[in-house]
PDB file of C-alpha atoms and ligand atoms in Angstrom:
ATOM      1  CA  UNK O 232     107.882  96.390 111.006  1.00 50.00           C
ATOM      2  CA  UNK O 233     104.313  96.987 112.733  1.00 66.00           C
ATOM      3  CA  UNK O 234     103.896  99.842 115.626  1.00 69.00           C
ATOM      4  CA  UNK O 235     102.543  98.993 118.888  1.00 65.00           C
ATOM      5  CA  UNK O 236     100.875 102.378 119.192  1.00 71.00           C
ATOM      6  CA  UNK O 237     100.113 105.656 117.790  1.00 86.00           C
ATOM      7  CA  UNK O 238     101.258 107.855 119.414  1.00 92.00           C
ATOM      8  CA  UNK O 239     100.817 111.992 118.857  1.00 95.00           C
ATOM      9  CA  UNK O 240     104.447 112.735 118.563  1.00 95.00           C
ATOM     10  CA  UNK O 241     105.810 109.997 116.155  1.00 95.00           C
ATOM     11  CA  UNK O 242     103.383 110.780 113.708  1.00 96.00           C
ATOM     12  CA  UNK O 243     103.479 115.525 113.643  1.00 96.00           C
ATOM     13  CA  UNK O 244     107.000 114.755 114.002  1.00 95.00           C
ATOM     14  CA  UNK O 245     109.098 116.798 110.834  1.00 96.00           C
ATOM     15  CA  UNK O 246     105.887 115.491 109.529  1.00 97.00           C
ATOM     16  CA  UNK O 247     106.609 117.570 105.664  1.00 97.00           C
ATOM     17  CA  UNK O 248     103.144 120.179 106.070  1.00 98.00           C
ATOM     18  CA  UNK O 249     102.181 123.325 107.742  1.00 98.00           C
ATOM     19  CA  UNK O 250      98.794 122.779 109.302  1.00 98.00           C
ATOM     20  CA  UNK O 251      97.604 119.094 108.700  1.00 98.00           C
ATOM     21  CA  UNK O 252      98.948 116.673 111.310  1.00 98.00           C
ATOM     22  CA  UNK O 253     100.543 119.551 113.486  1.00 98.00           C
ATOM     23  CA  UNK O 254      97.507 118.662 115.872  1.00 98.00           C
ATOM     24  CA  UNK O 255      96.432 114.660 116.940  1.00 98.00           C
ATOM     25  CA  UNK O 256      94.906 113.379 119.318  1.00 98.00           C
ATOM     26  CA  UNK O 257      95.276 109.772 119.992  1.00 97.00           C
ATOM     27  CA  UNK O 258      92.912 107.380 121.527  1.00 96.00           C
ATOM     28  CA  UNK O 259      93.856 103.770 121.762  1.00 95.00           C
ATOM     29  CA  UNK O 260      90.662 102.817 121.692  1.00 96.00           C
ATOM     30  CA  UNK O 261      87.650 105.020 120.401  1.00 97.00           C
ATOM     31  CA  UNK O 262      83.648 104.264 119.486  1.00 98.00           C
ATOM     32  CA  UNK O 263      84.211 106.125 115.941  1.00 98.00           C
ATOM     33  CA  UNK O 264      86.989 108.932 115.255  1.00 98.00           C
ATOM     34  CA  UNK O 265      84.246 111.345 113.233  1.00 98.00           C
ATOM     35  CA  UNK O 266      82.294 111.445 116.467  1.00 97.00           C
ATOM     36  CA  UNK O 267      84.958 113.323 118.196  1.00 98.00           C
ATOM     37  CA  UNK O 268      86.356 114.825 114.838  1.00 98.00           C
ATOM     38  CA  UNK O 269      82.395 116.457 114.980  1.00 98.00           C
ATOM     39  CA  UNK O 270      82.874 118.342 118.456  1.00 98.00           C
ATOM     40  CA  UNK O 271      85.906 119.236 117.958  1.00 98.00           C
ATOM     41  CA  UNK O 272      84.925 120.824 114.427  1.00 98.00           C
ATOM     42  CA  UNK O 273      82.113 122.282 116.291  1.00 97.00           C
ATOM     43  CA  UNK O 274      84.674 124.075 119.736  1.00 97.00           C
ATOM     44  CA  UNK O 275      86.959 125.108 116.739  1.00 96.00           C
ATOM     45  CA  UNK O 276      89.912 123.173 117.069  1.00 98.00           C
ATOM     46  CA  UNK O 277      92.982 124.476 114.204  1.00 98.00           C
ATOM     47  CA  UNK O 278      92.057 123.282 110.608  1.00 98.00           C
ATOM     48  CA  UNK O 279      93.892 119.999 110.053  1.00 98.00           C
ATOM     49  CA  UNK O 280      93.621 119.083 113.220  1.00 98.00           C
ATOM     50  CA  UNK O 281      94.059 114.784 113.228  1.00 98.00           C
ATOM     51  CA  UNK O 282      92.015 112.123 114.968  1.00 98.00           C
ATOM     52  CA  UNK O 283      92.898 108.717 115.113  1.00 98.00           C
ATOM     53  CA  UNK O 284      92.726 105.560 116.974  1.00 97.00           C
ATOM     54  CA  UNK O 285      94.575 102.885 117.096  1.00 95.00           C
ATOM     55  CA  UNK O 286      90.623 100.276 117.148  1.00 96.00           C
ATOM     56  CA  UNK O 287      87.295 102.046 116.982  1.00 98.00           C
ATOM     57  CA  UNK O 288      84.713 100.171 118.421  1.00 97.00           C
ATOM     58  CA  UNK O 289      81.932 101.301 116.622  1.00 97.00           C
ATOM     59  CA  UNK O 290      83.570 103.105 113.611  1.00 97.00           C
ATOM     60  CA  UNK O 291      81.324 104.582 111.172  1.00 97.00           C
ATOM     61  CA  UNK O 292      80.554 103.277 107.017  1.00 95.00           C
ATOM     62  CA  UNK O 293      78.281 105.500 104.584  1.00 91.00           C
ATOM     63  CA  UNK O 294      75.140 104.966 104.137  1.00 84.00           C
ATOM     64  CA  UNK O 295      75.183 103.719 107.640  1.00 87.00           C
ATOM     65  CA  UNK O 296      76.587 100.790 107.286  1.00 90.00           C
ATOM     66  CA  UNK O 297      79.274 100.145 110.214  1.00 93.00           C
ATOM     67  CA  UNK O 298      82.706  99.798 109.876  1.00 95.00           C
ATOM     68  CA  UNK O 299      84.884  98.018 110.947  1.00 93.00           C
ATOM     69  CA  UNK O 300      88.404  98.941 113.142  1.00 94.00           C
ATOM     70  CA  UNK O 301      90.698  96.712 114.955  1.00 94.00           C
ATOM     71  CA  UNK O 302      93.819  97.169 115.500  1.00 94.00           C
ATOM     72  CA  UNK O 303      97.008  97.508 113.329  1.00 95.00           C
ATOM     73  CA  UNK O 304      94.912  99.601 111.105  1.00 97.00           C
ATOM     74  CA  UNK O 305      94.304 103.086 109.763  1.00 97.00           C
ATOM     75  CA  UNK O 306      90.821 104.843 111.574  1.00 98.00           C
ATOM     76  CA  UNK O 307      91.589 108.694 111.227  1.00 98.00           C
ATOM     77  CA  UNK O 308      89.919 111.856 111.055  1.00 98.00           C
ATOM     78  CA  UNK O 309      90.510 115.584 109.753  1.00 98.00           C
ATOM     79  CA  UNK O 310      89.462 118.639 110.400  1.00 98.00           C
ATOM     80  CA  UNK O 311      89.394 121.480 107.478  1.00 98.00           C
ATOM     81  CA  UNK O 312      87.276 124.169 106.797  1.00 98.00           C
ATOM     82  CA  UNK O 313      87.473 125.297 103.019  1.00 97.00           C
ATOM     83  CA  UNK O 314      84.665 127.025 101.190  1.00 96.00           C
ATOM     84  CA  UNK O 315      81.884 125.357 101.223  1.00 96.00           C
ATOM     85  CA  UNK O 316      82.824 125.780  96.697  1.00 94.00           C
ATOM     86  CA  UNK O 317      85.435 123.131  97.437  1.00 94.00           C
ATOM     87  CA  UNK O 318      83.290 121.028  99.142  1.00 94.00           C
ATOM     88  CA  UNK O 319      82.759 118.447  96.244  1.00 91.00           C
ATOM     89  CA  UNK O 320      85.992 118.169  94.937  1.00 94.00           C
ATOM     90  CA  UNK O 321      87.457 116.618  98.767  1.00 96.00           C
ATOM     91  CA  UNK O 322      86.130 113.211  97.834  1.00 95.00           C
ATOM     92  CA  UNK O 323      88.479 113.083  95.118  1.00 96.00           C
ATOM     93  CA  UNK O 324      91.335 114.654  97.598  1.00 97.00           C
ATOM     94  CA  UNK O 325      90.508 112.621  99.544  1.00 98.00           C
ATOM     95  CA  UNK O 326      90.510 109.874  97.516  1.00 97.00           C
ATOM     96  CA  UNK O 327      93.905 110.795  95.613  1.00 97.00           C
ATOM     97  CA  UNK O 328      95.879 110.647  98.649  1.00 98.00           C
ATOM     98  CA  UNK O 329      94.736 108.105  99.235  1.00 98.00           C
ATOM     99  CA  UNK O 330      95.567 106.543  96.759  1.00 97.00           C
ATOM    100  CA  UNK O 331     100.031 108.495  96.285  1.00 97.00           C
ATOM    101  CA  UNK O 332      99.926 107.649  99.749  1.00 97.00           C
ATOM    102  CA  UNK O 333      99.123 103.777  99.531  1.00 98.00           C
ATOM    103  CA  UNK O 334     101.427 103.552  96.545  1.00 97.00           C
ATOM    104  CA  UNK O 335     104.612 105.907  98.209  1.00 97.00           C
ATOM    105  CA  UNK O 336     104.908 103.361 100.444  1.00 97.00           C
ATOM    106  CA  UNK O 337     104.280 100.247  99.063  1.00 97.00           C
ATOM    107  CA  UNK O 338     104.208  99.854  95.531  1.00 97.00           C
ATOM    108  CA  UNK O 339     101.156  99.099  95.281  1.00 98.00           C
ATOM    109  CA  UNK O 340      99.090 101.080  92.677  1.00 96.00           C
ATOM    110  CA  UNK O 341      95.342 101.254  93.320  1.00 97.00           C
ATOM    111  CA  UNK O 342      92.594 102.592  91.809  1.00 95.00           C
ATOM    112  CA  UNK O 343      89.434 104.181  92.661  1.00 96.00           C
ATOM    113  CA  UNK O 344      85.711 102.765  92.091  1.00 95.00           C
ATOM    114  CA  UNK O 345      83.102 105.755  92.611  1.00 95.00           C
ATOM    115  CA  UNK O 346      82.943 107.614  94.048  1.00 91.00           C
ATOM    116  CA  UNK O 347      85.556 106.658  97.124  1.00 88.00           C
ATOM    117  CA  UNK O 348      86.315 103.408  97.721  1.00 95.00           C
ATOM    118  CA  UNK O 349      90.266 102.291  96.851  1.00 97.00           C
ATOM    119  CA  UNK O 350      89.846  98.700  95.611  1.00 96.00           C
ATOM    120  CA  UNK O 351      92.877  97.203  94.934  1.00 97.00           C
ATOM    121  CA  UNK O 352      92.652  94.286  92.214  1.00 92.00           C
ATOM    122  CA  UNK O 353      89.043  94.747  92.558  1.00 91.00           C
ATOM    123  CA  UNK O 354      88.806  94.905  96.506  1.00 94.00           C
ATOM    124  CA  UNK O 355      87.700  97.365  98.102  1.00 96.00           C
ATOM    125  CA  UNK O 356      91.411  98.942 101.151  1.00 97.00           C
ATOM    126  CA  UNK O 357      90.034 101.862 102.212  1.00 98.00           C
ATOM    127  CA  UNK O 358      86.219 103.617 102.873  1.00 97.00           C
ATOM    128  CA  UNK O 359      86.266 107.170 102.845  1.00 98.00           C
ATOM    129  CA  UNK O 360      83.539 108.894 104.948  1.00 97.00           C
ATOM    130  CA  UNK O 361      82.758 113.179 104.603  1.00 97.00           C
ATOM    131  CA  UNK O 362      80.956 114.697 106.944  1.00 97.00           C
ATOM    132  CA  UNK O 363      80.039 118.630 107.199  1.00 97.00           C
ATOM    133  CA  UNK O 364      77.866 121.292 108.661  1.00 97.00           C
ATOM    134  CA  UNK O 365      76.953 123.509 105.695  1.00 96.00           C
ATOM    135  CA  UNK O 366      74.451 126.521 107.381  1.00 95.00           C
ATOM    136  CA  UNK O 367      73.184 128.790 104.138  1.00 93.00           C
ATOM    137  CA  UNK O 368      75.893 129.260 101.522  1.00 93.00           C
ATOM    138  CA  UNK O 369      78.643 128.319 104.796  1.00 95.00           C
ATOM    139  CA  UNK O 370      80.332 125.317 105.476  1.00 97.00           C
ATOM    140  CA  UNK O 371      81.434 124.863 109.275  1.00 97.00           C
ATOM    141  CA  UNK O 372      82.968 122.296 108.692  1.00 98.00           C
ATOM    142  CA  UNK O 373      83.815 118.965 106.396  1.00 98.00           C
ATOM    143  CA  UNK O 374      86.076 115.806 108.358  1.00 98.00           C
ATOM    144  CA  UNK O 375      88.181 113.956 106.342  1.00 98.00           C
ATOM    145  CA  UNK O 376      87.210 109.710 107.851  1.00 98.00           C
ATOM    146  CA  UNK O 377      89.374 107.849 106.275  1.00 98.00           C
ATOM    147  CA  UNK O 378      89.685 104.074 107.159  1.00 98.00           C
ATOM    148  CA  UNK O 379      92.428 101.527 105.525  1.00 98.00           C
ATOM    149  CA  UNK O 380      92.997  98.145 106.092  1.00 97.00           C
ATOM    150  CA  UNK O 381      96.914  97.662 106.321  1.00 97.00           C
ATOM    151  CA  UNK O 382      97.338  94.401 108.294  1.00 96.00           C
ATOM    152  CA  UNK O 383      93.368  93.028 108.648  1.00 94.00           C
ATOM    153  CA  UNK O 384      94.377  89.456 108.346  1.00 91.00           C
ATOM    154  CA  UNK O 385      90.972  88.797 106.541  1.00 88.00           C
ATOM    155  CA  UNK O 386      90.637  85.294 106.539  1.00 87.00           C
ATOM    156  CA  UNK O 387      89.161  85.884 110.230  1.00 88.00           C
ATOM    157  CA  UNK O 388      86.385  87.383 108.867  1.00 84.00           C
ATOM    158  CA  UNK O 389      84.924  86.181 107.320  1.00 82.00           C
ATOM    159  CA  UNK O 390      81.957  87.961 105.825  1.00 81.00           C
ATOM    160  CA  UNK O 391      83.791  90.583 104.529  1.00 79.00           C
ATOM    161  CA  UNK O 392      85.969  88.572 102.350  1.00 75.00           C
ATOM    162  CA  UNK O 393      84.939  88.135  99.206  1.00 80.00           C
ATOM    163  CA  UNK O 394      84.722  92.509  99.018  1.00 90.00           C
ATOM    164  CA  UNK O 395      88.021  93.395 100.821  1.00 95.00           C
ATOM    165  CA  UNK O 396      91.448  92.663 101.020  1.00 96.00           C
ATOM    166  CA  UNK O 397      94.228  94.734 102.703  1.00 97.00           C
ATOM    167  CA  UNK O 398      97.381  95.955 102.272  1.00 97.00           C
ATOM    168  CA  UNK O 399      99.873  93.283 104.413  1.00 97.00           C
ATOM    169  CA  UNK O 400      97.115  90.573 102.164  1.00 95.00           C
ATOM    170  CA  UNK O 401      98.307  91.695  98.380  1.00 97.00           C
ATOM    171  CA  UNK O 402     102.199  92.000  99.425  1.00 97.00           C
ATOM    172  CA  UNK O 403     102.145  88.810 101.717  1.00 96.00           C
ATOM    173  CA  UNK O 404     103.966  91.195 105.215  1.00 96.00           C
ATOM    174  CA  UNK O 405     102.693  93.434 107.434  1.00 96.00           C
ATOM    175  CA  UNK O 406     102.996  97.167 106.679  1.00 96.00           C
ATOM    176  CA  UNK O 407     103.570 100.652 109.307  1.00 96.00           C
ATOM    177  CA  UNK O 408     100.442 102.228 109.119  1.00 97.00           C
ATOM    178  CA  UNK O 409     102.990 105.281 111.172  1.00 96.00           C
ATOM    179  CA  UNK O 410     104.676 105.649 107.253  1.00 96.00           C
ATOM    180  CA  UNK O 411     100.764 105.315 105.557  1.00 97.00           C
ATOM    181  CA  UNK O 412      99.926 108.016 108.434  1.00 98.00           C
ATOM    182  CA  UNK O 413     102.677 110.082 107.644  1.00 97.00           C
ATOM    183  CA  UNK O 414     102.990 109.658 103.679  1.00 98.00           C
ATOM    184  CA  UNK O 415      98.667 110.237 103.233  1.00 98.00           C
ATOM    185  CA  UNK O 416      98.492 113.440 105.794  1.00 98.00           C
ATOM    186  CA  UNK O 417     101.505 115.434 102.404  1.00 98.00           C
ATOM    187  CA  UNK O 418      98.872 114.365 100.247  1.00 98.00           C
ATOM    188  CA  UNK O 419      96.499 115.608 102.199  1.00 98.00           C
ATOM    189  CA  UNK O 420      97.828 119.188 102.249  1.00 98.00           C
ATOM    190  CA  UNK O 421      99.626 119.082  99.115  1.00 97.00           C
ATOM    191  CA  UNK O 422      96.052 118.507  97.129  1.00 97.00           C
ATOM    192  CA  UNK O 423      94.202 120.728  99.595  1.00 97.00           C
ATOM    193  CA  UNK O 424      96.821 123.900  99.033  1.00 97.00           C
ATOM    194  CA  UNK O 425      96.465 122.565  94.724  1.00 95.00           C
ATOM    195  CA  UNK O 426      92.837 122.931  94.905  1.00 93.00           C
ATOM    196  CA  UNK O 427      92.429 125.870  97.688  1.00 91.00           C
ATOM    197  CA  UNK O 428      94.542 127.926  95.073  1.00 93.00           C
ATOM    198  CA  UNK O 429      92.575 126.907  92.181  1.00 91.00           C
ATOM    199  CA  UNK O 430      94.511 123.977  90.826  1.00 93.00           C
ATOM    200  CA  UNK O 431      91.973 121.568  89.734  1.00 92.00           C
ATOM    201  CA  UNK O 432      92.100 118.312  91.060  1.00 94.00           C
ATOM    202  CA  UNK O 433      89.822 116.290  88.944  1.00 94.00           C
ATOM    203  CA  UNK O 434      91.540 115.337  85.888  1.00 95.00           C
ATOM    204  CA  UNK O 435      93.581 113.365  87.775  1.00 94.00           C
ATOM    205  CA  UNK O 436      90.950 111.991  89.958  1.00 95.00           C
ATOM    206  CA  UNK O 437      89.253 110.926  86.807  1.00 95.00           C
ATOM    207  CA  UNK O 438      92.023 109.616  84.963  1.00 94.00           C
ATOM    208  CA  UNK O 439      92.578 107.063  88.274  1.00 94.00           C
ATOM    209  CA  UNK O 440      88.634 105.501  88.893  1.00 95.00           C
ATOM    210  CA  UNK O 441      88.801 102.839  87.785  1.00 92.00           C
ATOM    211  CA  UNK O 442      85.496 102.288  87.517  1.00 92.00           C
ATOM    212  CA  UNK O 443      84.879 103.948  83.909  1.00 95.00           C
ATOM    213  CA  UNK O 444      84.236 102.152  80.456  1.00 95.00           C
ATOM    214  CA  UNK O 445      82.618  99.161  82.651  1.00 94.00           C
ATOM    215  CA  UNK O 446      79.242  97.583  82.475  1.00 95.00           C
ATOM    216  CA  UNK O 447      77.687  98.527  86.660  1.00 95.00           C
ATOM    217  CA  UNK O 448      74.485  98.787  88.167  1.00 95.00           C
ATOM    218  CA  UNK O 449      74.661 101.598  90.566  1.00 95.00           C
ATOM    219  CA  UNK O 450      72.086 101.766  93.425  1.00 93.00           C
ATOM    220  CA  UNK O 451      71.570 104.947  94.499  1.00 91.00           C
ATOM    221  CA  UNK O 452      69.016 105.270  97.460  1.00 88.00           C
ATOM    222  CA  UNK O 453      65.890 103.482  97.014  1.00 89.00           C
ATOM    223  CA  UNK O 454      66.523 103.446  92.605  1.00 92.00           C
ATOM    224  CA  UNK O 455      68.847 100.380  90.651  1.00 94.00           C
ATOM    225  CA  UNK O 456      70.268 101.466  87.474  1.00 94.00           C
ATOM    226  CA  UNK O 457      72.577  99.922  85.122  1.00 94.00           C
ATOM    227  CA  UNK O 458      74.586 101.366  82.349  1.00 96.00           C
ATOM    228  CA  UNK O 459      78.015 101.812  81.681  1.00 97.00           C
ATOM    229  CA  UNK O 460      79.737 103.925  83.709  1.00 96.00           C
ATOM    230  CA  UNK O 461      81.022 106.507  80.511  1.00 96.00           C
ATOM    231  CA  UNK O 462      82.118 109.891  82.720  1.00 96.00           C
ATOM    232  CA  UNK O 463      81.761 111.245  85.966  1.00 96.00           C
ATOM    233  CA  UNK O 464      81.282 115.564  85.697  1.00 95.00           C
ATOM    234  CA  UNK O 465      82.857 118.236  87.295  1.00 93.00           C
ATOM    235  CA  UNK O 466      81.094 118.063  90.639  1.00 92.00           C
ATOM    236  CA  UNK O 467      81.881 113.762  90.838  1.00 94.00           C
ATOM    237  CA  UNK O 468      78.665 112.786  89.777  1.00 95.00           C
ATOM    238  CA  UNK O 469      78.695 109.442  87.463  1.00 97.00           C
ATOM    239  CA  UNK O 470      77.023 109.738  84.240  1.00 97.00           C
ATOM    240  CA  UNK O 471      75.428 106.233  83.255  1.00 97.00           C
ATOM    241  CA  UNK O 472      74.629 105.931  79.484  1.00 97.00           C
ATOM    242  CA  UNK O 473      71.399 103.260  79.160  1.00 94.00           C
ATOM    243  CA  UNK O 474      70.615 100.426  76.866  1.00 91.00           C
ATOM    244  CA  UNK O 475      68.928 102.239  74.855  1.00 94.00           C
ATOM    245  CA  UNK O 476      71.419 105.434  74.754  1.00 95.00           C
ATOM    246  CA  UNK O 477      70.659 107.382  77.453  1.00 95.00           C
ATOM    247  CA  UNK O 478      72.334 109.559  80.063  1.00 96.00           C
ATOM    248  CA  UNK O 479      71.725 109.539  84.155  1.00 95.00           C
ATOM    249  CA  UNK O 480      73.654 111.373  85.737  1.00 96.00           C
ATOM    250  CA  UNK O 481      73.619 110.123  89.752  1.00 96.00           C
ATOM    251  CA  UNK O 482      75.736 111.744  92.441  1.00 93.00           C
ATOM    252  CA  UNK O 483      75.701 109.188  94.893  1.00 89.00           C
ATOM    253  CA  UNK O 484      75.000 105.803  94.866  1.00 92.00           C
ATOM    254  CA  UNK O 485      76.922 102.636  95.270  1.00 90.00           C
ATOM    255  CA  UNK O 486      78.683 101.058  92.163  1.00 93.00           C
ATOM    256  CA  UNK O 487      79.119  97.251  91.350  1.00 91.00           C
ATOM    257  CA  UNK O 488      80.988  95.951  88.414  1.00 87.00           C
ATOM    258  CA  UNK O 489      79.125  93.427  86.055  1.00 86.00           C
ATOM    259  CA  UNK O 490      81.594  92.864  83.557  1.00 79.00           C
TER     260      UNK O 490
HETATM  261  C1  BTN F 800      83.252 103.281 103.536  1.00 78.25           C
HETATM  262  O1  BTN F 800      83.256 102.955 103.160  1.00 78.25           O
HETATM  263  O2  BTN F 800      81.756 103.391 103.933  1.00 78.25           O
HETATM  264  C2  BTN F 800      83.337 104.853 104.785  1.00 78.25           C
HETATM  265  C3  BTN F 800      84.718 103.997 105.559  1.00 78.25           C
HETATM  266  C4  BTN F 800      85.049 105.329 106.898  1.00 78.25           C
HETATM  267  C5  BTN F 800      85.851 105.040 107.668  1.00 78.25           C
HETATM  268  C6  BTN F 800      87.542 105.852 109.533  1.00 78.25           C
HETATM  269  S1  BTN F 800      87.643 105.359 110.009  1.00 78.25           S
HETATM  270  C7  BTN F 800      88.482 106.765 109.857  1.00 78.25           C
HETATM  271  C8  BTN F 800      86.541 107.207 111.016  1.00 78.25           C
HETATM  272  N1  BTN F 800      85.938 107.002 111.321  1.00 78.25           N
HETATM  273  C9  BTN F 800      84.533 106.448 111.452  1.00 78.25           C
HETATM  274  O3  BTN F 800      84.269 106.025 112.143  1.00 78.25           O
HETATM  275  N2  BTN F 800      84.667 106.438 109.723  1.00 78.25           N
HETATM  276  C10 BTN F 800      86.128 106.334 109.047  1.00 78.25           C
END
C-alpha cells in the first residue's frame, strides 16, 4: 500500500535509531530539501535531523542537474556533523545504506554505479547528493540528500525513460516509501556509527560497485576519459586503466558503461 503522505511521527515512532530520523521536518511540497537542510544546519539543528518532502518542485541533482521529484517517491536530506576525516566516506555510507534499505524491503539487488548512483539492471533508481561546508580543517556540516524513484511510472517521463527505473516498475506493484525510509535511516545510523568508531566501510562499498572491471567512459569536468574501471581508492576515487596501460585517478565524474 502506498501512503498518502509521510508524517514525521510515521517516520520517527519506534524507529530503531538513537539520533538519525528522531527529528523529522516534513513538507507536503518544497523546492528542495537540500536548501532547508542547509538553513537548519547553519542554525545548529540536532544531528540526524531529516528534512523530507512528498514532492519537490526544484529538486537538485549532481553537477547542477535537476532531479525529478513527484509525489510517491522519496526525497529527503539528513544533517550530520562528522569530523572532516569522514567526509569522503559519506558517499560510500549513503550508497550502501540505500542498497541495504531497498534490498531489505523489496528483495531487489541494487548495485552502485561509481561514484554514487544506485542502479537496478543498469538503470538508475536513486541519486545521492552530498553538500557540506568546510572551514579550514573543520567540517561545519554535511548534508546527505537522497532521491529514490519508488513509484515513478517511467512511461510518464519519456525524457528519463532509457536511463532510469523505479522500484514499482521493477516489481510491477506499488512500494511503501515509508518502509524504505525507515530501513534507510536505520542503516545510515548503523554505518555512520561503524565509520566513526573506526570500522572501514570501504571494502563493502567497493564490492558493491557494478562498475569495476567494465569498459567505461568517464566525463570529469570538461575532460573525457576511456578505459577499464580497474579499482577504487580508499578516498573514493576511481582508478581508470587506459588502453596504453597508464592509470588515471579520477576524483569525481560521470560514468557511462561501454560494454
Ligand atoms: C543525482 O543523482 O544527481 C543526485 C540526486 C539527488 C536528489 C535528492 S532528492 C532529496 C535531495 N533534495 C534535492 O534537491 N536533491 C536531493
